[in-house]
PDB file of C-alpha atoms in Angstrom:
ATOM      1  CA  MET A 140      57.219 -59.055  22.569  1.00  0.00           C
ATOM      2  CA  THR A 141      60.328 -56.973  21.722  1.00  0.00           C
ATOM      3  CA  ARG A 142      60.695 -54.684  18.692  1.00  0.00           C
ATOM      4  CA  ARG A 143      63.593 -55.137  16.362  1.00  0.00           C
ATOM      5  CA  PRO A 144      65.692 -52.053  16.041  1.00  0.00           C
ATOM      6  CA  ARG A 145      65.010 -49.916  13.063  1.00  0.00           C
ATOM      7  CA  PRO A 146      68.089 -49.938  10.625  1.00  0.00           C
ATOM      8  CA  HIS A 147      69.869 -46.637   9.940  1.00  0.00           C
ATOM      9  CA  TYR A 148      69.196 -46.346   6.126  1.00  0.00           C
ATOM     10  CA  PRO A 149      69.495 -43.069   4.150  1.00  0.00           C
ATOM     11  CA  MET A 150      66.449 -41.090   3.118  1.00  0.00           C
ATOM     12  CA  ARG A 151      66.826 -39.582  -0.244  1.00  0.00           C
ATOM     13  CA  PRO A 152      67.088 -37.014  -1.508  1.00  0.00           C
ATOM     14  CA  ALA A 153      68.107 -35.325   1.631  1.00  0.00           C
ATOM     15  CA  TRP A 154      70.449 -38.113   2.698  1.00  0.00           C
ATOM     16  CA  LEU A 155      69.336 -38.009   6.333  1.00  0.00           C
ATOM     17  CA  CYS A 156      69.027 -41.084   8.369  1.00  0.00           C
ATOM     18  CA  ARG A 157      65.591 -42.612   8.304  1.00  0.00           C
ATOM     19  CA  ASN A 158      65.879 -43.605  11.999  1.00  0.00           C
ATOM     20  CA  CYS A 159      67.527 -40.765  13.796  1.00  0.00           C
ATOM     21  CA  ALA A 160      67.517 -38.050  11.202  1.00  0.00           C
ATOM     22  CA  ALA A 161      71.179 -37.353  11.343  1.00  0.00           C
ATOM     23  CA  PRO A 162      73.172 -36.846   8.158  1.00  0.00           C
ATOM     24  CA  TRP A 163      73.775 -40.305   6.743  1.00  0.00           C
ATOM     25  CA  PRO A 164      75.820 -42.250   7.286  1.00  0.00           C
ATOM     26  CA  CYS A 165      75.124 -41.565  10.924  1.00  0.00           C
ATOM     27  CA  ALA A 166      77.410 -43.109  13.743  1.00  0.00           C
ATOM     28  CA  PRO A 167      75.063 -46.260  14.042  1.00  0.00           C
ATOM     29  CA  ALA A 168      75.188 -46.676  10.165  1.00  0.00           C
ATOM     30  CA  GLN A 169      78.925 -46.416  10.238  1.00  0.00           C
ATOM     31  CA  LEU A 170      79.239 -49.015  12.775  1.00  0.00           C
ATOM     32  CA  HIS A 171      76.733 -51.325  10.836  1.00  0.00           C
ATOM     33  CA  LEU A 172      78.686 -50.734   7.706  1.00  0.00           C
ATOM     34  CA  ALA A 173      82.079 -51.373   9.235  1.00  0.00           C
ATOM     35  CA  THR A 174      80.771 -54.573  10.727  1.00  0.00           C
ATOM     36  CA  GLU A 175      79.068 -55.747   7.465  1.00  0.00           C
ATOM     37  CA  PHE A 176      82.063 -55.074   5.296  1.00  0.00           C
ATOM     38  CA  TYR A 177      84.625 -56.213   7.913  1.00  0.00           C
ATOM     39  CA  GLY A 178      87.814 -57.311   6.044  1.00  0.00           C
ATOM     40  CA  HIS A 179      86.585 -55.825   2.784  1.00  0.00           C
ATOM     41  CA  SER A 180      87.605 -52.041   3.312  1.00  0.00           C
ATOM     42  CA  ILE A 181      88.093 -51.499  -0.458  1.00  0.00           C
ATOM     43  CA  ALA A 182      84.430 -52.737  -1.063  1.00  0.00           C
ATOM     44  CA  LEU A 183      83.022 -50.464   1.625  1.00  0.00           C
ATOM     45  CA  ALA A 184      85.043 -47.430   0.085  1.00  0.00           C
ATOM     46  CA  PHE A 185      83.465 -48.152  -3.272  1.00  0.00           C
ATOM     47  CA  TYR A 186      80.016 -48.496  -1.898  1.00  0.00           C
ATOM     48  CA  LEU A 187      80.354 -45.335  -0.080  1.00  0.00           C
ATOM     49  CA  ALA A 188      81.812 -43.438  -2.951  1.00  0.00           C
ATOM     50  CA  ALA A 189      78.898 -44.478  -5.157  1.00  0.00           C
ATOM     51  CA  HIS A 190      76.487 -43.312  -2.392  1.00  0.00           C
ATOM     52  CA  MET A 191      78.443 -40.055  -2.211  1.00  0.00           C
ATOM     53  CA  GLN A 192      78.002 -39.515  -5.809  1.00  0.00           C
ATOM     54  CA  ASP A 193      74.317 -40.336  -5.612  1.00  0.00           C
ATOM     55  CA  ALA A 194      74.016 -37.677  -2.695  1.00  0.00           C
ATOM     56  CA  VAL A 195      75.840 -35.093  -4.881  1.00  0.00           C
ATOM     57  CA  ASP A 196      73.431 -35.643  -7.773  1.00  0.00           C
ATOM     58  CA  ASP A 197      70.262 -35.507  -5.415  1.00  0.00           C
ATOM     59  CA  LEU A 198      71.572 -32.436  -3.662  1.00  0.00           C
ATOM     60  CA  TYR A 199      72.102 -30.616  -6.975  1.00  0.00           C
ATOM     61  CA  SER A 200      68.534 -31.738  -8.106  1.00  0.00           C
ATOM     62  CA  LEU A 201      67.249 -30.006  -4.990  1.00  0.00           C
ATOM     63  CA  GLY A 202      68.941 -26.840  -5.880  1.00  0.00           C
ATOM     64  CA  VAL A 203      71.685 -27.203  -3.102  1.00  0.00           C
ATOM     65  CA  ARG A 204      75.393 -26.764  -3.946  1.00  0.00           C
ATOM     66  CA  PRO A 205      77.133 -29.425  -1.737  1.00  0.00           C
ATOM     67  CA  ASP A 206      80.474 -28.823  -0.218  1.00  0.00           C
ATOM     68  CA  PRO A 207      82.812 -31.479  -1.679  1.00  0.00           C
ATOM     69  CA  ARG A 208      85.069 -31.539   1.431  1.00  0.00           C
ATOM     70  CA  ALA A 209      82.051 -31.921   3.825  1.00  0.00           C
ATOM     71  CA  LEU A 210      80.685 -34.823   1.702  1.00  0.00           C
ATOM     72  CA  HIS A 211      84.139 -36.524   1.647  1.00  0.00           C
ATOM     73  CA  ALA A 212      84.465 -36.334   5.305  1.00  0.00           C
ATOM     74  CA  ARG A 213      80.898 -37.469   5.839  1.00  0.00           C
ATOM     75  CA  PHE A 214      80.948 -40.531   3.374  1.00  0.00           C
ATOM     76  CA  LEU A 215      84.616 -41.430   3.148  1.00  0.00           C
ATOM     77  CA  GLY A 216      86.686 -39.588   5.828  1.00  0.00           C
ATOM     78  CA  TRP A 217      85.788 -42.049   8.661  1.00  0.00           C
ATOM     79  CA  LEU A 218      87.012 -45.040   6.785  1.00  0.00           C
ATOM     80  CA  SER A 219      90.558 -44.913   7.920  1.00  0.00           C
ATOM     81  CA  LEU A 220      89.329 -45.593  11.397  1.00  0.00           C
ATOM     82  CA  THR A 221      87.823 -48.919  10.348  1.00  0.00           C
ATOM     83  CA  ARG A 222      91.036 -50.231   8.491  1.00  0.00           C
ATOM     84  CA  ARG A 223      92.585 -53.412   9.971  1.00  0.00           C
ATOM     85  CA  PRO A 224      96.245 -53.278  10.479  1.00  0.00           C
ATOM     86  CA  HIS A 225      98.307 -55.245   7.997  1.00  0.00           C
ATOM     87  CA  ARG A 226     100.959 -57.640   9.331  1.00  0.00           C
ATOM     88  CA  ALA A 227     103.714 -55.404   8.167  1.00  0.00           C
ATOM     89  CA  ASP A 228     102.121 -52.453  10.136  1.00  0.00           C
ATOM     90  CA  LEU A 229     102.435 -54.774  13.446  1.00  0.00           C
ATOM     91  CA  ARG A 230     106.204 -54.892  13.364  1.00  0.00           C
TER      92      ARG A 230
END
C-alpha cells in the first residue's frame, strides 16, 4: 500500500511548511496553489495577500518584527511567474 503525499500547508504562527519546514509558501505549495488557482490569478493574489496579513499579525504576536519586503517576495512576489499570457500579449 502506498502512502499519499503529505500536503504542504502552513504551520501557524511560525508560517513554516508542515511537511518540509521551509518558509511557507514553499516551492511545492506554490506549485499546488498555481495549479489549484489556474486561470484565477486575481483570486490567488487575494488568497495569498490574506495569508500574508495573517502572517504579519502572527509574527508580531510572537514578538518578531517582520520585514515587509521579504514577506511580499515570499507570499506575492512569485505570482508573476504563474500569470497566463493574454491574447494581446501573444501578438
